[in-house]
CSV table of C-alpha atoms in Angstrom, one decimal:
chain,number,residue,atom,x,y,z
A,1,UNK,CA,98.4,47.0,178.9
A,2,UNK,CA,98.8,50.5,177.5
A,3,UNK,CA,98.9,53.8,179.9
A,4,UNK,CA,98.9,57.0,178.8
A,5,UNK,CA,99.9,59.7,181.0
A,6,UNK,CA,99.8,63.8,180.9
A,7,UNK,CA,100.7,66.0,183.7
A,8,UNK,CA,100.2,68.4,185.4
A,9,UNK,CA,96.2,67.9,186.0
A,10,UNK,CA,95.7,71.6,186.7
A,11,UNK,CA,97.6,75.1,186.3
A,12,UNK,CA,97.4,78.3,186.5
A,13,UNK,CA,99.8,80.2,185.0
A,14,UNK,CA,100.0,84.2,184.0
A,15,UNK,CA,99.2,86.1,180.8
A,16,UNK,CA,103.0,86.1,179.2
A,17,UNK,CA,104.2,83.4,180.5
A,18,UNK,CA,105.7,80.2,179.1
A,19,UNK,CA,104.3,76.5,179.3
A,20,UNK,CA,104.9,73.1,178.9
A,21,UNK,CA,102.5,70.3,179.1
A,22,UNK,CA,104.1,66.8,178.5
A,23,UNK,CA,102.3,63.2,178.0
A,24,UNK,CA,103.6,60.3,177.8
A,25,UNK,CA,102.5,56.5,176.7
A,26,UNK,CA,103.4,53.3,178.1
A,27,UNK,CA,102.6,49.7,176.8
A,28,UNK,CA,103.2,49.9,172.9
A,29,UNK,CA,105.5,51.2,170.5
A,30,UNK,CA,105.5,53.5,167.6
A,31,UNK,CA,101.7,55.1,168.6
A,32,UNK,CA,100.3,58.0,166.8
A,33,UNK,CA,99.8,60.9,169.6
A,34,UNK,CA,97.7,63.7,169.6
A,35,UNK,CA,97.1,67.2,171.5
A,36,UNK,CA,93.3,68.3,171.5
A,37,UNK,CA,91.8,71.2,173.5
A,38,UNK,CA,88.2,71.5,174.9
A,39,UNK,CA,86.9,75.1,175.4
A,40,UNK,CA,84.1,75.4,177.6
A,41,UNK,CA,80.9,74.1,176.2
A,42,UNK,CA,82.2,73.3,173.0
A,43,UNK,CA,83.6,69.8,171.6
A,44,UNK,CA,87.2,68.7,171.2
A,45,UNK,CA,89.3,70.5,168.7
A,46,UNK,CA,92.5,68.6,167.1
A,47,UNK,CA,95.4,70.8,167.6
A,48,UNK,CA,98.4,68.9,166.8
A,49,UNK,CA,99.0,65.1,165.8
A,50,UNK,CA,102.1,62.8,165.2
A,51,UNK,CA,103.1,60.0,163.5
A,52,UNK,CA,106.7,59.6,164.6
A,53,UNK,CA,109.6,61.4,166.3
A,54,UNK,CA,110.0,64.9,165.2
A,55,UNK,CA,106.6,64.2,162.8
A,56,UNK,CA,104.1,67.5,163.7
A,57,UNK,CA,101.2,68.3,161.9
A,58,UNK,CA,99.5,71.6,163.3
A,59,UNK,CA,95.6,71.3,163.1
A,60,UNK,CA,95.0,75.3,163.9
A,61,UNK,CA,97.5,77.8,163.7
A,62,UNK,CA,97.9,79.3,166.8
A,63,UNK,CA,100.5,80.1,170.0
A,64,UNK,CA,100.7,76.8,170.8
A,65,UNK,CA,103.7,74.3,169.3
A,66,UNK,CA,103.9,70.7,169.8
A,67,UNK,CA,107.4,68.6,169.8
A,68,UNK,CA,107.7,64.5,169.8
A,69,UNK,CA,111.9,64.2,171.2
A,70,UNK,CA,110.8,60.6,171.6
A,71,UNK,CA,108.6,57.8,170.7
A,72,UNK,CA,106.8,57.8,173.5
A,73,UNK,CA,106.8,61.7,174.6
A,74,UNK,CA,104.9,64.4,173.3
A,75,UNK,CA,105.3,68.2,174.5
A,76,UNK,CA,103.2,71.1,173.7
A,77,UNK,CA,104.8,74.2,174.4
A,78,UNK,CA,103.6,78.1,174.3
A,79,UNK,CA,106.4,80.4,174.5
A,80,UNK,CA,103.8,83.6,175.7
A,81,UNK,CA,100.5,82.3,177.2
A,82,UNK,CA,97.3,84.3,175.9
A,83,UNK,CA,94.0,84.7,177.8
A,84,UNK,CA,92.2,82.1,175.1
A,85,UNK,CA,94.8,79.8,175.5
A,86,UNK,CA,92.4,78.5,178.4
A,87,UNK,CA,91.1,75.5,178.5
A,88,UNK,CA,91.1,71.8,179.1
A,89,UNK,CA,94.1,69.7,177.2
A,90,UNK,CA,93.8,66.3,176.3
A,91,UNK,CA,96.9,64.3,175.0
A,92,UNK,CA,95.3,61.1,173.3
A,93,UNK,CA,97.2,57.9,171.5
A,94,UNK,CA,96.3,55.2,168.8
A,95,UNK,CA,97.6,52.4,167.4
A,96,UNK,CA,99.4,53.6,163.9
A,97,UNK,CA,96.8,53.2,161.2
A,98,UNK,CA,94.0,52.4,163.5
A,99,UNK,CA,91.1,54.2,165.5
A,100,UNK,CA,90.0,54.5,168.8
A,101,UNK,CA,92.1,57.0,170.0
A,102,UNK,CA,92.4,56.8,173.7
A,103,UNK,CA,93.0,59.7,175.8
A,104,UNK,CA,94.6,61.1,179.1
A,105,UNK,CA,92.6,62.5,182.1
A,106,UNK,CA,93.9,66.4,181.1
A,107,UNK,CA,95.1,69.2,182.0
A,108,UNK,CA,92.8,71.7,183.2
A,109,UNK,CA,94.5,75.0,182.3
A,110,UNK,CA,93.4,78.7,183.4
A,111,UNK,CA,95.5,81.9,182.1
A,112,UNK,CA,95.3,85.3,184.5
B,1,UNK,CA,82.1,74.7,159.7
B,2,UNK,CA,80.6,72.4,162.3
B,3,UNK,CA,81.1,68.9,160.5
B,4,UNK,CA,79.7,66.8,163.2
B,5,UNK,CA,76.8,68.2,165.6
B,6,UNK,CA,75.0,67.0,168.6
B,7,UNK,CA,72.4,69.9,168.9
B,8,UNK,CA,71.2,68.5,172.5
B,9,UNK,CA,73.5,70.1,174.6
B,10,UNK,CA,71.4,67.8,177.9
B,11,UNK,CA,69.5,64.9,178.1
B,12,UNK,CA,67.7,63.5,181.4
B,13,UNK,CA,66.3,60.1,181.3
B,14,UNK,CA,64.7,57.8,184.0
B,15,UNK,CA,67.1,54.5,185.6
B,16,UNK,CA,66.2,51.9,183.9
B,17,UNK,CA,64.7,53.4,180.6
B,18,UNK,CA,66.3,53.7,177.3
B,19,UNK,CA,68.6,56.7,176.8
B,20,UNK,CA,68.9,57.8,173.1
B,21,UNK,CA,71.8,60.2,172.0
B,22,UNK,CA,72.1,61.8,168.8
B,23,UNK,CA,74.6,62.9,166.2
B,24,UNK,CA,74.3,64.5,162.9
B,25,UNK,CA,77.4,65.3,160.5
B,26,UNK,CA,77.9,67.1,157.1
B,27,UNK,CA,80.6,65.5,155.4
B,28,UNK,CA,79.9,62.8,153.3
B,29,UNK,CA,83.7,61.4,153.9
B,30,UNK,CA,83.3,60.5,156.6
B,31,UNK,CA,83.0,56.7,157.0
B,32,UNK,CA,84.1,56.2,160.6
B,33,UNK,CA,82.2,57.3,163.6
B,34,UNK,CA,82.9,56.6,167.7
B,35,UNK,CA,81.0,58.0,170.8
B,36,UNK,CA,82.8,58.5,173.5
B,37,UNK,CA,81.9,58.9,177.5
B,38,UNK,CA,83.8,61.8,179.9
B,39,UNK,CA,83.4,62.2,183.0
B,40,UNK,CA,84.3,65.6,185.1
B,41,UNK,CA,87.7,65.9,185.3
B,42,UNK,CA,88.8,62.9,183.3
B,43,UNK,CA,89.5,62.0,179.6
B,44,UNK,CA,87.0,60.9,177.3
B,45,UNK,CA,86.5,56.9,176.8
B,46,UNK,CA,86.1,55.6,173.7
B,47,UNK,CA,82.3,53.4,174.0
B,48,UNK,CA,81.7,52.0,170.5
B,49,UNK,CA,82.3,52.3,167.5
B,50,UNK,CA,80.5,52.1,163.8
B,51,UNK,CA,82.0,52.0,159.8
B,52,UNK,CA,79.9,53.1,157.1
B,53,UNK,CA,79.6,49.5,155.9
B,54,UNK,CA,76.8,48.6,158.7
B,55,UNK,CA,74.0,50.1,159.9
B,56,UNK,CA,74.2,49.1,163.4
B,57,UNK,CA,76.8,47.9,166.1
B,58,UNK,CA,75.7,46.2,169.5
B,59,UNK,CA,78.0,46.0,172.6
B,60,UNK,CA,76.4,44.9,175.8
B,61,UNK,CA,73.7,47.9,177.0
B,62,UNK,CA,75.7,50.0,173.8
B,63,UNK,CA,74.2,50.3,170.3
B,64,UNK,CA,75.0,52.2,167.6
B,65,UNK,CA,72.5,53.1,164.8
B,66,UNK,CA,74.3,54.5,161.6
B,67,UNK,CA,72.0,56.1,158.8
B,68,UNK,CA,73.7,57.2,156.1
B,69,UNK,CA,71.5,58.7,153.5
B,70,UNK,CA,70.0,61.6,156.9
B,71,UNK,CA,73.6,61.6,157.9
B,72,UNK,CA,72.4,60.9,161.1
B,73,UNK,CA,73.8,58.1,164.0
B,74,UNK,CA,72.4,57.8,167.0
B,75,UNK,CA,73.5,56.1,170.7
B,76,UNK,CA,71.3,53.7,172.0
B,77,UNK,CA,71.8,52.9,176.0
B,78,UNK,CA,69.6,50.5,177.6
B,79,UNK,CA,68.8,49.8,180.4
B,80,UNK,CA,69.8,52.9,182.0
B,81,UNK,CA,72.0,53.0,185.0
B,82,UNK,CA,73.4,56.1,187.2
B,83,UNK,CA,77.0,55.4,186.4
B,84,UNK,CA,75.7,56.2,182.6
B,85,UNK,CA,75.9,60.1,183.6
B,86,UNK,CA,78.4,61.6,181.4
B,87,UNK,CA,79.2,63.8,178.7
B,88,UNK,CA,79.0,61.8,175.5
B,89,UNK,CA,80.7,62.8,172.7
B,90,UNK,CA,80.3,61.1,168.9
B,91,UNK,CA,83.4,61.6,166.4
B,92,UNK,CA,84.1,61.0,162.8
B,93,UNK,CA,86.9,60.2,160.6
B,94,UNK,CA,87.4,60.0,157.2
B,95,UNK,CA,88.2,56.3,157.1
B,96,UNK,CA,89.4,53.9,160.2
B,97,UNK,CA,93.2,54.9,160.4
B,98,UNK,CA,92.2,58.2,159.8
B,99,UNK,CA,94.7,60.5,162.3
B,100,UNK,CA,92.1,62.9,162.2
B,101,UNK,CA,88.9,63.0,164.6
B,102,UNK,CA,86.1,65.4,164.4
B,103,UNK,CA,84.3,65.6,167.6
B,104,UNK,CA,80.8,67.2,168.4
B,105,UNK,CA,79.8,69.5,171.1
B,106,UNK,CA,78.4,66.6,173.1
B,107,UNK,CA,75.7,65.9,175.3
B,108,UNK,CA,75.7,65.8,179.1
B,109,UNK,CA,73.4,62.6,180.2
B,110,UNK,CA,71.9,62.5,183.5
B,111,UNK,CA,70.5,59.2,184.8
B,112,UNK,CA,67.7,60.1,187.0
B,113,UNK,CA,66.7,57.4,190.2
């Protein structure tokens, strides 16, 4: 069966500073993946989707980037954290062509 | 531009009665819809699922009502149970392989003994 995995759960970084948040899928081949963010009391906003390696579509422009070095991996990275770049981060994967997506457990993070 | 809205931010319903969720959306591409259940601390799970070409989807307690001409679907759960607390979230896309989601705000659901 498929797994998807995204790490760390929580984080804390400082204003300034970098970050990387990777996720990674298990059980199938060739998946779309995507990067959503949830701000507090508000729904799930798209940020970044792929259809293949080195495929990014950017949702929102924004501080964040997203990179997809293989099939099964997707990154997003921030090279200078910003206070709204708090939140929660979902990394999420569907079958190519096909709905649901299905999504990781998040990373919960929190910029001081 | 909100495309998809769920305007009841809570909802608290007896065990054992019917819980009924609601979604409203804007855009009248869309032809896919999903709700989705999260719990603290944990991704969403997708629930069930509805295209434009019916009006209703059943899966076990699970039913989806789909009324295209208000816009309007709505989450039917019945009988509910405790383990039904969650943040529900409906989505839409534009057709079924669709990359694109559009969530709503969702509703938090709290299954009362």
């Amino acid at each position: 069966s498929q797994t998807i995995h995204q790490w760390p759960a929580t984080l804390v970084q400082p204003v300034g500073s970098p970050l990387s948040l990777e996720c990674t899928v298990e059980g199938t081949s060739n998946p779309n993946l995507y990067w959503y963010r949830q701000a507090a009391g508000r729904g799930l906003q798209l940020l970044f989707y792929s259809v293949g390696i080195g495929q990014i579509s950017s949702e929102v422009p924004q501080n964040l980037s997203a990179s997809r070095p293989q099939d099964r991996q997707f990154i997003l990275s921030s090279k200078k954290l910003l206070l709204s770049d708090s939140g929660f981060y979902l990394c999420a994967w569907s079958d190519t062509g096909v709905q649901p997506q299905h999504f990781g457990d998040g990373t919960r993070l929190s910029i001081l | 531009d909100q495309q998809v809205k769920q305007n009841s931010p809570s909802l608290s319903v007896q065990e054992g009665r019917i819980s009924i969720l609601n979604c409203d959306y804007t855009n009248s591409m869309f032809d896919y819809f999903l709700w989705y259940k999260k719990y603290p601390a944990e991704g969403p799970t997708f629930l069930i699922s509805i295209s434009s070409i019916k009006d209703k989807n059943e899966d076990g307690r699970f039913t989806v009502f789909l009324n295209k001409s208000a816009k309007h679907l709505s989450l039917h759960i019945v009988p509910s149970q405790p383990g039904d607390s969650a943040v529900y979230f409906c989505a839409a896309s534009a057709h079924q392989g669709a990359q694109k989601l559009v969530f709503g705000q969702g509703t938090r659901l709290t299954i009362n003994p």
